[in-house]
JSON list of N, CA and C in Angstrom, two decimals:
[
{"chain": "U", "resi": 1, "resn": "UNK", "atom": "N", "xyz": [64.21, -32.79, 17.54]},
{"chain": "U", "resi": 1, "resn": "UNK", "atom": "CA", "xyz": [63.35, -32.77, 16.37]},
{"chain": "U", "resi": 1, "resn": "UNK", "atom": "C", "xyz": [62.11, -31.92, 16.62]},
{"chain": "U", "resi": 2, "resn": "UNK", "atom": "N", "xyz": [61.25, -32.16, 17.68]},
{"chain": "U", "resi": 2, "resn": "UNK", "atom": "CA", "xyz": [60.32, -31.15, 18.28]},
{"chain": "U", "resi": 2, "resn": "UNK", "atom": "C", "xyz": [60.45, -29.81, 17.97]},
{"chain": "U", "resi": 3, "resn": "UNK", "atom": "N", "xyz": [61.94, -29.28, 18.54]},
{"chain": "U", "resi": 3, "resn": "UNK", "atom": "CA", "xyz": [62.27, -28.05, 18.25]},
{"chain": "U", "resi": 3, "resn": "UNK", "atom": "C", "xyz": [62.06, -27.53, 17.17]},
{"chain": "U", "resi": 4, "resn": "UNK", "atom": "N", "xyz": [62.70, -28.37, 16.22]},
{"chain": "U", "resi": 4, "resn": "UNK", "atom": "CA", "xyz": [62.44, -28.00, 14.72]},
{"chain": "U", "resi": 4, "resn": "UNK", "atom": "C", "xyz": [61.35, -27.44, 14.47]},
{"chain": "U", "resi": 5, "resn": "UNK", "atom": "N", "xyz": [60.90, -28.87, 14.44]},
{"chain": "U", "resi": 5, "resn": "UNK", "atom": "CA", "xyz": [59.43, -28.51, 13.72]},
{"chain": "U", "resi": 5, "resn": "UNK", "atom": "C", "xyz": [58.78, -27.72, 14.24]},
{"chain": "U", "resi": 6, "resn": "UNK", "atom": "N", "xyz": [58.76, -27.33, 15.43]},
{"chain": "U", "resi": 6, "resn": "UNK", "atom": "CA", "xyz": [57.97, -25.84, 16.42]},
{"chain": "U", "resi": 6, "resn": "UNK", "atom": "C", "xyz": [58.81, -24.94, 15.55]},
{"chain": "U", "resi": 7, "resn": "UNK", "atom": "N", "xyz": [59.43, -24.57, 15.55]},
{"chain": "U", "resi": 7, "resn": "UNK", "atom": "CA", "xyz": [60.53, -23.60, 14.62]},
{"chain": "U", "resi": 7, "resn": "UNK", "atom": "C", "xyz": [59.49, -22.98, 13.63]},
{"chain": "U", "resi": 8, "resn": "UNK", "atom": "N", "xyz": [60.14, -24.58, 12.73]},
{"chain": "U", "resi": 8, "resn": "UNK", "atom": "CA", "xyz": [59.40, -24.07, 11.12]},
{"chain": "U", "resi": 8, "resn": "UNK", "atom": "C", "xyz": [58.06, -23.89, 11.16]},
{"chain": "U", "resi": 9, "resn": "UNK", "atom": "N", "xyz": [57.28, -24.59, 12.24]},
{"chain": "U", "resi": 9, "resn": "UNK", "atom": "CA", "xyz": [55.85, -24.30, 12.05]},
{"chain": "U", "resi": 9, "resn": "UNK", "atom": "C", "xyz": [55.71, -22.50, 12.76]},
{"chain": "U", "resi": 10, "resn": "UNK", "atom": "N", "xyz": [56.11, -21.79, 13.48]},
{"chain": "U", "resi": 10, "resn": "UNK", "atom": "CA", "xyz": [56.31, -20.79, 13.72]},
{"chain": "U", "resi": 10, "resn": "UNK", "atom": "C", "xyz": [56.67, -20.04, 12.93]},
{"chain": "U", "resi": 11, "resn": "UNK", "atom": "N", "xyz": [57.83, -20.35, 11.84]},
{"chain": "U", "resi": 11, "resn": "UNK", "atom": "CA", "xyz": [58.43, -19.36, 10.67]},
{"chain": "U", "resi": 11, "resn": "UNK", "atom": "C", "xyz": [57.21, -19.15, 9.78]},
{"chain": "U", "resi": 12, "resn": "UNK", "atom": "N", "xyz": [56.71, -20.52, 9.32]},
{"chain": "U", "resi": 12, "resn": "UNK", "atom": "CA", "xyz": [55.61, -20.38, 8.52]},
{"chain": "U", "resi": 12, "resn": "UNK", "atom": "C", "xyz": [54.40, -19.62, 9.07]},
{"chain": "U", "resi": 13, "resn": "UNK", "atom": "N", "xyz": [53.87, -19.64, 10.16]},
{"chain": "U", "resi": 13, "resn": "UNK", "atom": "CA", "xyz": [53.18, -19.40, 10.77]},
{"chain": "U", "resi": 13, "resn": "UNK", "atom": "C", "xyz": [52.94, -17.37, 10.87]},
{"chain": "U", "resi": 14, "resn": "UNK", "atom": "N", "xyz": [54.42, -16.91, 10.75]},
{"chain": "U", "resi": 14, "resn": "UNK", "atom": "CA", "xyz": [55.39, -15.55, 10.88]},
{"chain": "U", "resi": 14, "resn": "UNK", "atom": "C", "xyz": [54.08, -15.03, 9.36]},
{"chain": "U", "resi": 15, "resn": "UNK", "atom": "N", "xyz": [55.11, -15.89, 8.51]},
{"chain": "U", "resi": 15, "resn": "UNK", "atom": "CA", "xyz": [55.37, -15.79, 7.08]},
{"chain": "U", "resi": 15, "resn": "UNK", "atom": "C", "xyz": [53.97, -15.44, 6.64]},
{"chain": "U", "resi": 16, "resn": "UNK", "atom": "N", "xyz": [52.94, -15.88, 7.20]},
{"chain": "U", "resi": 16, "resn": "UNK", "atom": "CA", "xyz": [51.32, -16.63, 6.87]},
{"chain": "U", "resi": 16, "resn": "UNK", "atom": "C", "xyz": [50.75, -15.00, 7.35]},
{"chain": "U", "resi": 17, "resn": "UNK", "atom": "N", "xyz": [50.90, -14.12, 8.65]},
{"chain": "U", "resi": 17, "resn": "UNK", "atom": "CA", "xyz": [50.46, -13.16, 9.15]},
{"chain": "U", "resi": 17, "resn": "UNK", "atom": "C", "xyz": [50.63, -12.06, 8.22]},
{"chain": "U", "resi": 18, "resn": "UNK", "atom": "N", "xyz": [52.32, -12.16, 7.80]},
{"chain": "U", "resi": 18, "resn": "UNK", "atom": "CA", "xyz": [52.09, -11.34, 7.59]},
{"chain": "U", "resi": 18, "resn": "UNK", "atom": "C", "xyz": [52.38, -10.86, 6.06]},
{"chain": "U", "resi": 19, "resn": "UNK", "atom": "N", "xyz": [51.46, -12.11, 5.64]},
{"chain": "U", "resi": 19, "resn": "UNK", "atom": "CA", "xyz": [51.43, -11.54, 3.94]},
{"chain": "U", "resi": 19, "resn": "UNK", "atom": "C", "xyz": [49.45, -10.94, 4.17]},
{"chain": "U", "resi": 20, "resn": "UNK", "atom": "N", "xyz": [48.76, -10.35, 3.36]},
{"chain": "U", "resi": 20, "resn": "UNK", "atom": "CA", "xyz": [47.91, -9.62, 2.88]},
{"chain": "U", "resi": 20, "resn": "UNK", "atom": "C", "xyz": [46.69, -10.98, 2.17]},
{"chain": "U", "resi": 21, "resn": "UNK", "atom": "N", "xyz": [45.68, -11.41, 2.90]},
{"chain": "U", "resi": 21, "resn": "UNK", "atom": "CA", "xyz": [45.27, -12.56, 2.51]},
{"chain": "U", "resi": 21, "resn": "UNK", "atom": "C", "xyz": [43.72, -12.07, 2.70]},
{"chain": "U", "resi": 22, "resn": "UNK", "atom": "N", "xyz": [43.02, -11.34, 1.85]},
{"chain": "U", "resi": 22, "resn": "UNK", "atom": "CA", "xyz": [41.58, -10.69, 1.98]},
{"chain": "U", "resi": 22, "resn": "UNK", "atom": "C", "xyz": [40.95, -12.00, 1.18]},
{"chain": "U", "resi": 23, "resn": "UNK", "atom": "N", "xyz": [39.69, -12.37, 1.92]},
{"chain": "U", "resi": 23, "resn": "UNK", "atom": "CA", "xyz": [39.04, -13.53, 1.48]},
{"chain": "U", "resi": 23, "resn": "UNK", "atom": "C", "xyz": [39.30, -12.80, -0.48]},
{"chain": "U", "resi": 24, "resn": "UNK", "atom": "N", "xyz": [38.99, -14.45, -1.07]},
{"chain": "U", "resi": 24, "resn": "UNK", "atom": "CA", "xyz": [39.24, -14.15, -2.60]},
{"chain": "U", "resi": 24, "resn": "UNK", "atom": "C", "xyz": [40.47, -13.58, -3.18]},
{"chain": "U", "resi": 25, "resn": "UNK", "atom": "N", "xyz": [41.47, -13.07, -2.46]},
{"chain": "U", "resi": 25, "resn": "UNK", "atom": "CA", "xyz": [42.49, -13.07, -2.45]},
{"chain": "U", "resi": 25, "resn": "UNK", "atom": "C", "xyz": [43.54, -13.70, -2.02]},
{"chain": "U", "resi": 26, "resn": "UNK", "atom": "N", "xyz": [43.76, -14.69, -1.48]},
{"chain": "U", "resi": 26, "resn": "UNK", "atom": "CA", "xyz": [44.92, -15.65, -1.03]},
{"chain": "U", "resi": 26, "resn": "UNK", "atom": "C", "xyz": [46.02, -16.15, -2.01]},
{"chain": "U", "resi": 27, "resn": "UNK", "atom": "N", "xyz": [45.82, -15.54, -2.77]},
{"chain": "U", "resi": 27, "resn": "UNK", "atom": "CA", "xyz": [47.15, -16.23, -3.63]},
{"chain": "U", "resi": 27, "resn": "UNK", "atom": "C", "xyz": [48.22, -16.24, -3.48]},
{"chain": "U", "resi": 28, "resn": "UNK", "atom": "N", "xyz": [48.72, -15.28, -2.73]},
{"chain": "U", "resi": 28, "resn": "UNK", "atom": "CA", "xyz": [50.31, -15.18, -1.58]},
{"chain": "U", "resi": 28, "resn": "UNK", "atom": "C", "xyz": [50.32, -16.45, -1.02]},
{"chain": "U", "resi": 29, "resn": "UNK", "atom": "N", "xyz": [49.14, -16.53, -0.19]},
{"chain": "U", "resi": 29, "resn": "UNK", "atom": "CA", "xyz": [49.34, -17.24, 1.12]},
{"chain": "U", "resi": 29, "resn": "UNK", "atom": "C", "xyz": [49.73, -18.89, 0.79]},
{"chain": "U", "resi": 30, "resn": "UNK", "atom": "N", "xyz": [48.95, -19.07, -0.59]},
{"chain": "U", "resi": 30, "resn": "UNK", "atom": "CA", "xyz": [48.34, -20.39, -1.08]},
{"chain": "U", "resi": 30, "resn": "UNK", "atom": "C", "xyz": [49.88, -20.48, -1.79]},
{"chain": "U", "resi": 31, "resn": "UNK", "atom": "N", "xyz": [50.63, -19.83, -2.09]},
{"chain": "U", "resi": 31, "resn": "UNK", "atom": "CA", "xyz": [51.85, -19.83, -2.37]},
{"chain": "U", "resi": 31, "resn": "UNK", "atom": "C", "xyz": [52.85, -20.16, -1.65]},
{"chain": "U", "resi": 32, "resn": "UNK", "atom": "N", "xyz": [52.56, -19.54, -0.32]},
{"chain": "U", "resi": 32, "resn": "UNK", "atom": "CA", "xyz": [53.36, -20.13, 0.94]},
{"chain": "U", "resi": 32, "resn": "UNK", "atom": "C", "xyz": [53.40, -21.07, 1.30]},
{"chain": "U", "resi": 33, "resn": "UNK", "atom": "N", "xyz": [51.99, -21.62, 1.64]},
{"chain": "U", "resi": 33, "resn": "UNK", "atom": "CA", "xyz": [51.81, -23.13, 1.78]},
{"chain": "U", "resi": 33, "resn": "UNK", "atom": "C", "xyz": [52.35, -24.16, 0.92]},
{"chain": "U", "resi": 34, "resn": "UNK", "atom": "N", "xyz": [52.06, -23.77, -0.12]},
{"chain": "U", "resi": 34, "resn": "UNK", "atom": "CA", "xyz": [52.29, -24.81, -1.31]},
{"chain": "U", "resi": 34, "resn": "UNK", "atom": "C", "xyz": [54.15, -24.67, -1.29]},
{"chain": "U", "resi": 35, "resn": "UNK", "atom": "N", "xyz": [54.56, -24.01, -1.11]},
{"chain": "U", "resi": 35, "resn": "UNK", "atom": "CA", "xyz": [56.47, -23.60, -1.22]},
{"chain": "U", "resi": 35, "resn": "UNK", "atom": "C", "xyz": [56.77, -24.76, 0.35]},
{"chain": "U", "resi": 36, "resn": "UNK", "atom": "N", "xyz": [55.97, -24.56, 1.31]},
{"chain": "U", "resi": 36, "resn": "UNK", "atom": "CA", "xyz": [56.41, -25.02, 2.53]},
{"chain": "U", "resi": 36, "resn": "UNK", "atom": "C", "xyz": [56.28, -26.46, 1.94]},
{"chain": "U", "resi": 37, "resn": "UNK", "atom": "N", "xyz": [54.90, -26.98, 1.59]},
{"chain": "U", "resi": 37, "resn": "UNK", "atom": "CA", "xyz": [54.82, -28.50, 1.61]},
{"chain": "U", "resi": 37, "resn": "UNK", "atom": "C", "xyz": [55.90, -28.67, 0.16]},
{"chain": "U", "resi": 38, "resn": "UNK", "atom": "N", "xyz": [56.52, -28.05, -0.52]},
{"chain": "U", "resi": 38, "resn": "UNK", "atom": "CA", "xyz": [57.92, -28.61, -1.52]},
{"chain": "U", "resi": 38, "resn": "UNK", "atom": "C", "xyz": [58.32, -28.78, -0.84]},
{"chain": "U", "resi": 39, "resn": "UNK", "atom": "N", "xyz": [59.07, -27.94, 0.36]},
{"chain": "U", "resi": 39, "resn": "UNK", "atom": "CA", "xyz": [60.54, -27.98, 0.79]},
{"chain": "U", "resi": 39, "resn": "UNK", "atom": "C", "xyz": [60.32, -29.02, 1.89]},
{"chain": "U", "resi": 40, "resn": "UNK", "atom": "N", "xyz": [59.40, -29.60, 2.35]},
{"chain": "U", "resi": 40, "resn": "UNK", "atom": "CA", "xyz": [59.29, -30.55, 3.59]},
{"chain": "U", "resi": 40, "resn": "UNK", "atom": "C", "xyz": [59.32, -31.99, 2.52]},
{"chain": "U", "resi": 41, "resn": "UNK", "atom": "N", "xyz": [58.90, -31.72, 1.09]},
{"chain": "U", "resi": 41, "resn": "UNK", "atom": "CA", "xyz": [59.17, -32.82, 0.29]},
{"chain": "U", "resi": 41, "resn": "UNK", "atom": "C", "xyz": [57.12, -33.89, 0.82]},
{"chain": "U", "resi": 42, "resn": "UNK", "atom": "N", "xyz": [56.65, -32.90, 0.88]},
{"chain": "U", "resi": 42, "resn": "UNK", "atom": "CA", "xyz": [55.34, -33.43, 1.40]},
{"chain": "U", "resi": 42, "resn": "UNK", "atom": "C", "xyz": [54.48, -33.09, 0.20]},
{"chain": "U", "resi": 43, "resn": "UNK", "atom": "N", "xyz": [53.89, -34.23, -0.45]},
{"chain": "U", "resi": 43, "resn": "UNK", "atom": "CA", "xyz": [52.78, -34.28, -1.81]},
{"chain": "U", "resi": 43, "resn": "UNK", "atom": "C", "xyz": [52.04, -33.47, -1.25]},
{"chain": "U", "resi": 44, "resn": "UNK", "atom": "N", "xyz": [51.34, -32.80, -2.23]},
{"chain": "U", "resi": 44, "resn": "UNK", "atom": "CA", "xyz": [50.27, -32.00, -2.21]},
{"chain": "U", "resi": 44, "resn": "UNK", "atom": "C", "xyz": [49.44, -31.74, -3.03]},
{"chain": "U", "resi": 45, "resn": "UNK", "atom": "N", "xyz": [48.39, -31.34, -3.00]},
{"chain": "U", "resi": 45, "resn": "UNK", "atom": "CA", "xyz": [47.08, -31.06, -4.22]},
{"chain": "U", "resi": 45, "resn": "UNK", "atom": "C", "xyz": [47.08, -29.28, -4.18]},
{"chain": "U", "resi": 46, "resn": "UNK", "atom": "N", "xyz": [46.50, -28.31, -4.87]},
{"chain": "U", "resi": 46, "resn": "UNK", "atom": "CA", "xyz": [46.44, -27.14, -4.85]},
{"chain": "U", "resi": 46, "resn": "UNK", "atom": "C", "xyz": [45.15, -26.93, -5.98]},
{"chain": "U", "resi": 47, "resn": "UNK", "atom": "N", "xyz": [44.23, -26.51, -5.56]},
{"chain": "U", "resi": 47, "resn": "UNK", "atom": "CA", "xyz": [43.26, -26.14, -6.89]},
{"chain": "U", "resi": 47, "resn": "UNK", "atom": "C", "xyz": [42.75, -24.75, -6.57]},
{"chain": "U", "resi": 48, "resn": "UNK", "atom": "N", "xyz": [43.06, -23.58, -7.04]},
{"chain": "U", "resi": 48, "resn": "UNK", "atom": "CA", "xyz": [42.81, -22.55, -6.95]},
{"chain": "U", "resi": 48, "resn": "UNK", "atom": "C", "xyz": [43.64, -22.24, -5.93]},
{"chain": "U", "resi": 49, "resn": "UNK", "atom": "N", "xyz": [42.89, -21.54, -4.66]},
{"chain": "U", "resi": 49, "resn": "UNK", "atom": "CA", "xyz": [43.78, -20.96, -3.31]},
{"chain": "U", "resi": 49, "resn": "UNK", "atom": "C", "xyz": [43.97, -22.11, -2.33]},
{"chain": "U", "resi": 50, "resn": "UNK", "atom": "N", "xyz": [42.96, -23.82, -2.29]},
{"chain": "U", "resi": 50, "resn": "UNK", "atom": "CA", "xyz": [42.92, -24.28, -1.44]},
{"chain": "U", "resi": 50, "resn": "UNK", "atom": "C", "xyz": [43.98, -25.67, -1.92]},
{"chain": "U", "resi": 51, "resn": "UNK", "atom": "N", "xyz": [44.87, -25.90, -0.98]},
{"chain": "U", "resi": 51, "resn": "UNK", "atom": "CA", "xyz": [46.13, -26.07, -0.86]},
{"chain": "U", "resi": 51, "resn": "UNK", "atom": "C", "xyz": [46.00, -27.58, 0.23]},
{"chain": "U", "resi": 52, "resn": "UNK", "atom": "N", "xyz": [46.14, -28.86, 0.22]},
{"chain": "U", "resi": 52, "resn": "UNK", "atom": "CA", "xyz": [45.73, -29.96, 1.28]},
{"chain": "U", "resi": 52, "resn": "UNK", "atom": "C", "xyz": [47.13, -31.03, 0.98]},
{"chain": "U", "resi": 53, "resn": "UNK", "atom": "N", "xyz": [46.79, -31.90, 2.10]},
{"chain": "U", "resi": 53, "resn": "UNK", "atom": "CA", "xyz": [48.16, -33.10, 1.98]},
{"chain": "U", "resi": 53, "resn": "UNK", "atom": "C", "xyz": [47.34, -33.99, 2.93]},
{"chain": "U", "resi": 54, "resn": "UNK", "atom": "N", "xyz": [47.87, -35.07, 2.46]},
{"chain": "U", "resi": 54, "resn": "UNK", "atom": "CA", "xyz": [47.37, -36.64, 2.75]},
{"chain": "U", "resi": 54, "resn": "UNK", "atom": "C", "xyz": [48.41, -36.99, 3.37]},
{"chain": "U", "resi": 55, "resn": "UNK", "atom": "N", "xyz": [48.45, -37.28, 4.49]},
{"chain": "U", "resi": 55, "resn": "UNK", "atom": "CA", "xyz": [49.53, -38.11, 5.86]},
{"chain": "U", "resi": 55, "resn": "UNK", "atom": "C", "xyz": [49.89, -39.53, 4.67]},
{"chain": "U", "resi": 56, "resn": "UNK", "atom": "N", "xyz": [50.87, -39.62, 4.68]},
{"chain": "U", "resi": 56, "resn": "UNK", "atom": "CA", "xyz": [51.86, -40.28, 4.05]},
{"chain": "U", "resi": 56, "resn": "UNK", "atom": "C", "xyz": [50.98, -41.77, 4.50]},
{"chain": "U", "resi": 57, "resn": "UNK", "atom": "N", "xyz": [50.81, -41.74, 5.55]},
{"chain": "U", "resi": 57, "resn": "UNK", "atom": "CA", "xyz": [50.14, -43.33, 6.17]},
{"chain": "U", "resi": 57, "resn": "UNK", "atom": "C", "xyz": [48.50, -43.47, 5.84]},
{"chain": "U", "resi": 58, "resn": "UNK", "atom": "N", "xyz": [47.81, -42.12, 5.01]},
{"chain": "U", "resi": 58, "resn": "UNK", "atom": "CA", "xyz": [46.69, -42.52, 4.69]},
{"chain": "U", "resi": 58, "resn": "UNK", "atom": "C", "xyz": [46.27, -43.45, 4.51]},
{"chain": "U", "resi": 59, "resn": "UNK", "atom": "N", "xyz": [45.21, -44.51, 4.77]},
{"chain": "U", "resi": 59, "resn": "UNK", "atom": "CA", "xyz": [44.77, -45.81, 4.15]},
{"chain": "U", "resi": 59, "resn": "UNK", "atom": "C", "xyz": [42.89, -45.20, 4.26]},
{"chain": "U", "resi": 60, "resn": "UNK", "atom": "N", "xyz": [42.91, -45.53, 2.74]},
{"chain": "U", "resi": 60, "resn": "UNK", "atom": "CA", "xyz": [41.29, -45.14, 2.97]},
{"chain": "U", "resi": 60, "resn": "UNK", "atom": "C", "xyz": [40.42, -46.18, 3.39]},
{"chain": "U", "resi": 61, "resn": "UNK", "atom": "N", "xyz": [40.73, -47.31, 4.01]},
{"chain": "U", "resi": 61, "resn": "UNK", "atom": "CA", "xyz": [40.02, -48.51, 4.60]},
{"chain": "U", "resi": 61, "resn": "UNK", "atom": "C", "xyz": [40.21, -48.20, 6.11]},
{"chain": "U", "resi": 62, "resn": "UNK", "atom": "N", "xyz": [40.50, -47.13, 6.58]},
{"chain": "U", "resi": 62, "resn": "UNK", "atom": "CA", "xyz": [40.23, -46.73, 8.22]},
{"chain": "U", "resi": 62, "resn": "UNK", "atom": "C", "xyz": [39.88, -45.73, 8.26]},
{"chain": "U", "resi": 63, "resn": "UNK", "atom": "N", "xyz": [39.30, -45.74, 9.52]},
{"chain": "U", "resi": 63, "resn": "UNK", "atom": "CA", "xyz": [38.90, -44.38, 9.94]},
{"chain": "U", "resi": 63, "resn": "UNK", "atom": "C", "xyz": [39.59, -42.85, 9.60]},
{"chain": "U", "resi": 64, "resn": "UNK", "atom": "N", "xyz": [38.62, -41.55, 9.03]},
{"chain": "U", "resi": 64, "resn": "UNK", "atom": "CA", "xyz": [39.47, -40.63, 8.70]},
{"chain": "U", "resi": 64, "resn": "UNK", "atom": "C", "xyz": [39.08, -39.37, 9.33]},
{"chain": "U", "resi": 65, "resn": "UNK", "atom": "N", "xyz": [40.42, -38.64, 9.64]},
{"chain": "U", "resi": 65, "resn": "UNK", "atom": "CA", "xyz": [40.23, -37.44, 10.50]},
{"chain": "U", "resi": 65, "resn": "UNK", "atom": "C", "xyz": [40.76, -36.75, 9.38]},
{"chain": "U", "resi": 66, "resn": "UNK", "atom": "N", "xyz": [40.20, -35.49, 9.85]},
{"chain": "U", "resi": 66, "resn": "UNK", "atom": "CA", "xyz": [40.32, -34.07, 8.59]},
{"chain": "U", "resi": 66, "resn": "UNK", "atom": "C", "xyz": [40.27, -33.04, 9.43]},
{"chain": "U", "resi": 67, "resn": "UNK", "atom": "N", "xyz": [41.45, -32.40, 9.22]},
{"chain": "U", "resi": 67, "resn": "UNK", "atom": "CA", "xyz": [41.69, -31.03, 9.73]},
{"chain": "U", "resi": 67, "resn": "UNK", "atom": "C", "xyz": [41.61, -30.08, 8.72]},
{"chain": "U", "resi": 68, "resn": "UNK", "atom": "N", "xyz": [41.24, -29.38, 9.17]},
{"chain": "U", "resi": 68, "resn": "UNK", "atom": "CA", "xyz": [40.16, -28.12, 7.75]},
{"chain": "U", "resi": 68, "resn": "UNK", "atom": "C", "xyz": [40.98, -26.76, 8.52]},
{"chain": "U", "resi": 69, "resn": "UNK", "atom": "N", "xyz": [41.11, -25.75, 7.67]},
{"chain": "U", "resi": 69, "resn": "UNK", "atom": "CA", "xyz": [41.66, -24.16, 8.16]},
{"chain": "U", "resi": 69, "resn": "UNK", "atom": "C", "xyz": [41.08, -23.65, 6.86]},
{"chain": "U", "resi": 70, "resn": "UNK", "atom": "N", "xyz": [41.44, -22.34, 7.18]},
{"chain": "U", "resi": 70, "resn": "UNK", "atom": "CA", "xyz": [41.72, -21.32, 6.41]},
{"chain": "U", "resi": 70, "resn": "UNK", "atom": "C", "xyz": [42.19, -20.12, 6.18]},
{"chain": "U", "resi": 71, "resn": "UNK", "atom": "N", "xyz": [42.73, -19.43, 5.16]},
{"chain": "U", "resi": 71, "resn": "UNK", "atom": "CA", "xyz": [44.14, -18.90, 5.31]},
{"chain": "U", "resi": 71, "resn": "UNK", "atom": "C", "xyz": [43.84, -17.31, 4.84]},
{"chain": "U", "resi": 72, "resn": "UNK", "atom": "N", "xyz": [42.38, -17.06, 4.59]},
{"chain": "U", "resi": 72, "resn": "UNK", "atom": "CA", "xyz": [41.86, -15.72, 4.56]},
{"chain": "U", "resi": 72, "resn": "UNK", "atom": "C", "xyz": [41.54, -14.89, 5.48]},
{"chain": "U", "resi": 73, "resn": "UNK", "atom": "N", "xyz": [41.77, -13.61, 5.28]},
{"chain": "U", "resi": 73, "resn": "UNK", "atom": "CA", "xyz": [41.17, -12.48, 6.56]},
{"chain": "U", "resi": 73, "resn": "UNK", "atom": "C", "xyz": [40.11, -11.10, 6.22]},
{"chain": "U", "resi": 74, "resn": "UNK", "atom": "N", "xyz": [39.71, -10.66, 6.89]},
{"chain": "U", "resi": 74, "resn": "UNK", "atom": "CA", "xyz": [38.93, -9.54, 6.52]},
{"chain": "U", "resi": 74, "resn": "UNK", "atom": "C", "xyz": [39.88, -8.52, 6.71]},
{"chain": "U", "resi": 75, "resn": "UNK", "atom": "N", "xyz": [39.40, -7.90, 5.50]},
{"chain": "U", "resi": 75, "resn": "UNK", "atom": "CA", "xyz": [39.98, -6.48, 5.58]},
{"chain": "U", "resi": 75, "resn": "UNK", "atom": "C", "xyz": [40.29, -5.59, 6.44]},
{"chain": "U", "resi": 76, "resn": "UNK", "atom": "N", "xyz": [40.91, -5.02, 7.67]},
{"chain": "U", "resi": 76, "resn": "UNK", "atom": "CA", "xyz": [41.21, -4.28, 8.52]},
{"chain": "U", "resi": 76, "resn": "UNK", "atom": "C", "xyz": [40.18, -2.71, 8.50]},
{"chain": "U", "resi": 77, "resn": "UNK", "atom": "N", "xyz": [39.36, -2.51, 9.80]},
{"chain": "U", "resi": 77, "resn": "UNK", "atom": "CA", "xyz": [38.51, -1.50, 9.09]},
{"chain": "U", "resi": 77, "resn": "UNK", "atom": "C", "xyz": [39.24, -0.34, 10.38]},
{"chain": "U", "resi": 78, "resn": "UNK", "atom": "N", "xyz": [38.50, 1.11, 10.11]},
{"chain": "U", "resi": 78, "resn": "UNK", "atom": "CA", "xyz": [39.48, 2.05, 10.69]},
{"chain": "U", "resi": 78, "resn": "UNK", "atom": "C", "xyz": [39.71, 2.57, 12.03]},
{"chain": "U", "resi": 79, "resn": "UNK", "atom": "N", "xyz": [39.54, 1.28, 12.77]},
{"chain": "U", "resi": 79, "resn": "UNK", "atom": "CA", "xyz": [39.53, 1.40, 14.05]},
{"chain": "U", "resi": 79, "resn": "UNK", "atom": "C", "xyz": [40.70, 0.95, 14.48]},
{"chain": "U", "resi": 80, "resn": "UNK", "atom": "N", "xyz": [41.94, 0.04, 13.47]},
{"chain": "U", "resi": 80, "resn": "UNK", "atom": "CA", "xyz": [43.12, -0.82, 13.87]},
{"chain": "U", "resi": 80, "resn": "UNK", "atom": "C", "xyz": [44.04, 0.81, 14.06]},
{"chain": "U", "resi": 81, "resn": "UNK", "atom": "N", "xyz": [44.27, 0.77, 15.12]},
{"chain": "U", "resi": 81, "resn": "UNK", "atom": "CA", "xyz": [45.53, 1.62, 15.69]},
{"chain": "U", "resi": 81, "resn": "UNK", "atom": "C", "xyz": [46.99, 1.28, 14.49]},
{"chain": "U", "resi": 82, "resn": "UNK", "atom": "N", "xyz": [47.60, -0.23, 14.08]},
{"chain": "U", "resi": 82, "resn": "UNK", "atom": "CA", "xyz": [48.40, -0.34, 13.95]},
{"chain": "U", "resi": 82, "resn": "UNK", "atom": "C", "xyz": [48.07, -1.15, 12.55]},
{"chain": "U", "resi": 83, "resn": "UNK", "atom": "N", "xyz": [49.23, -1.26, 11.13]},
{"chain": "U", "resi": 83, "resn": "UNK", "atom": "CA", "xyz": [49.08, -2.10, 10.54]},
{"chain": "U", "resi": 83, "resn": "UNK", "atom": "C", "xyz": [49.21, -3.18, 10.72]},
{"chain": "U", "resi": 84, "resn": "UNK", "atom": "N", "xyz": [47.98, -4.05, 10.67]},
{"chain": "U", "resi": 84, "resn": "UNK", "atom": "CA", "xyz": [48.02, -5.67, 10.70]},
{"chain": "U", "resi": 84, "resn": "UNK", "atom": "C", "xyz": [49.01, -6.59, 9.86]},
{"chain": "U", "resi": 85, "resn": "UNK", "atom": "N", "xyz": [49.70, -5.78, 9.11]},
{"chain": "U", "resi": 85, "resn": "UNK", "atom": "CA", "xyz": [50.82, -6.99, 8.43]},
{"chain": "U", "resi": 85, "resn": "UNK", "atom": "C", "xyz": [51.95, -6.52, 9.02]}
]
């Protein structure tokens, strides 16, 4: 099962690089995410580009941890030898 999920978190992970995600622009990406948490069958919220999920075992009467990202990049300026996507 490990495997797996290293897998898919890697495919997604693939998938995430190398779409085109300039801050204010993420709508690819926020697309990706949001397609991944369907197909894992994992609820989700989406309001604009920012895209979150609540651990199935949430209880808001305990303690809460929050893992925060984000899925924007700066524009590539003309020093990149190679295309970044």
């Amino acid at each position: 099962m490990i495997e797996r999920l290293t897998s898919q978190a890697i495919q997604l992970l693939k998938q995430l690089i190398e779409t085109p995600s300039f801050s204010s622009e993420e709508e690819q990406t926020a697309h990706h995410i949001e397609g991944w948490f369907k197909q894992q069958g994992i609820p989700f919220t989406r309001t604009h580009h920012n895209v979150w999920a609540t651990n199935k075992y949430f209880d808001e009467s305990k303690p809460t941890l929050l893992l925060n990202s984000h899925h924007d990049t700066v524009k590539p300026n003309n020093g990149y030898t190679k295309d970044p996507f």
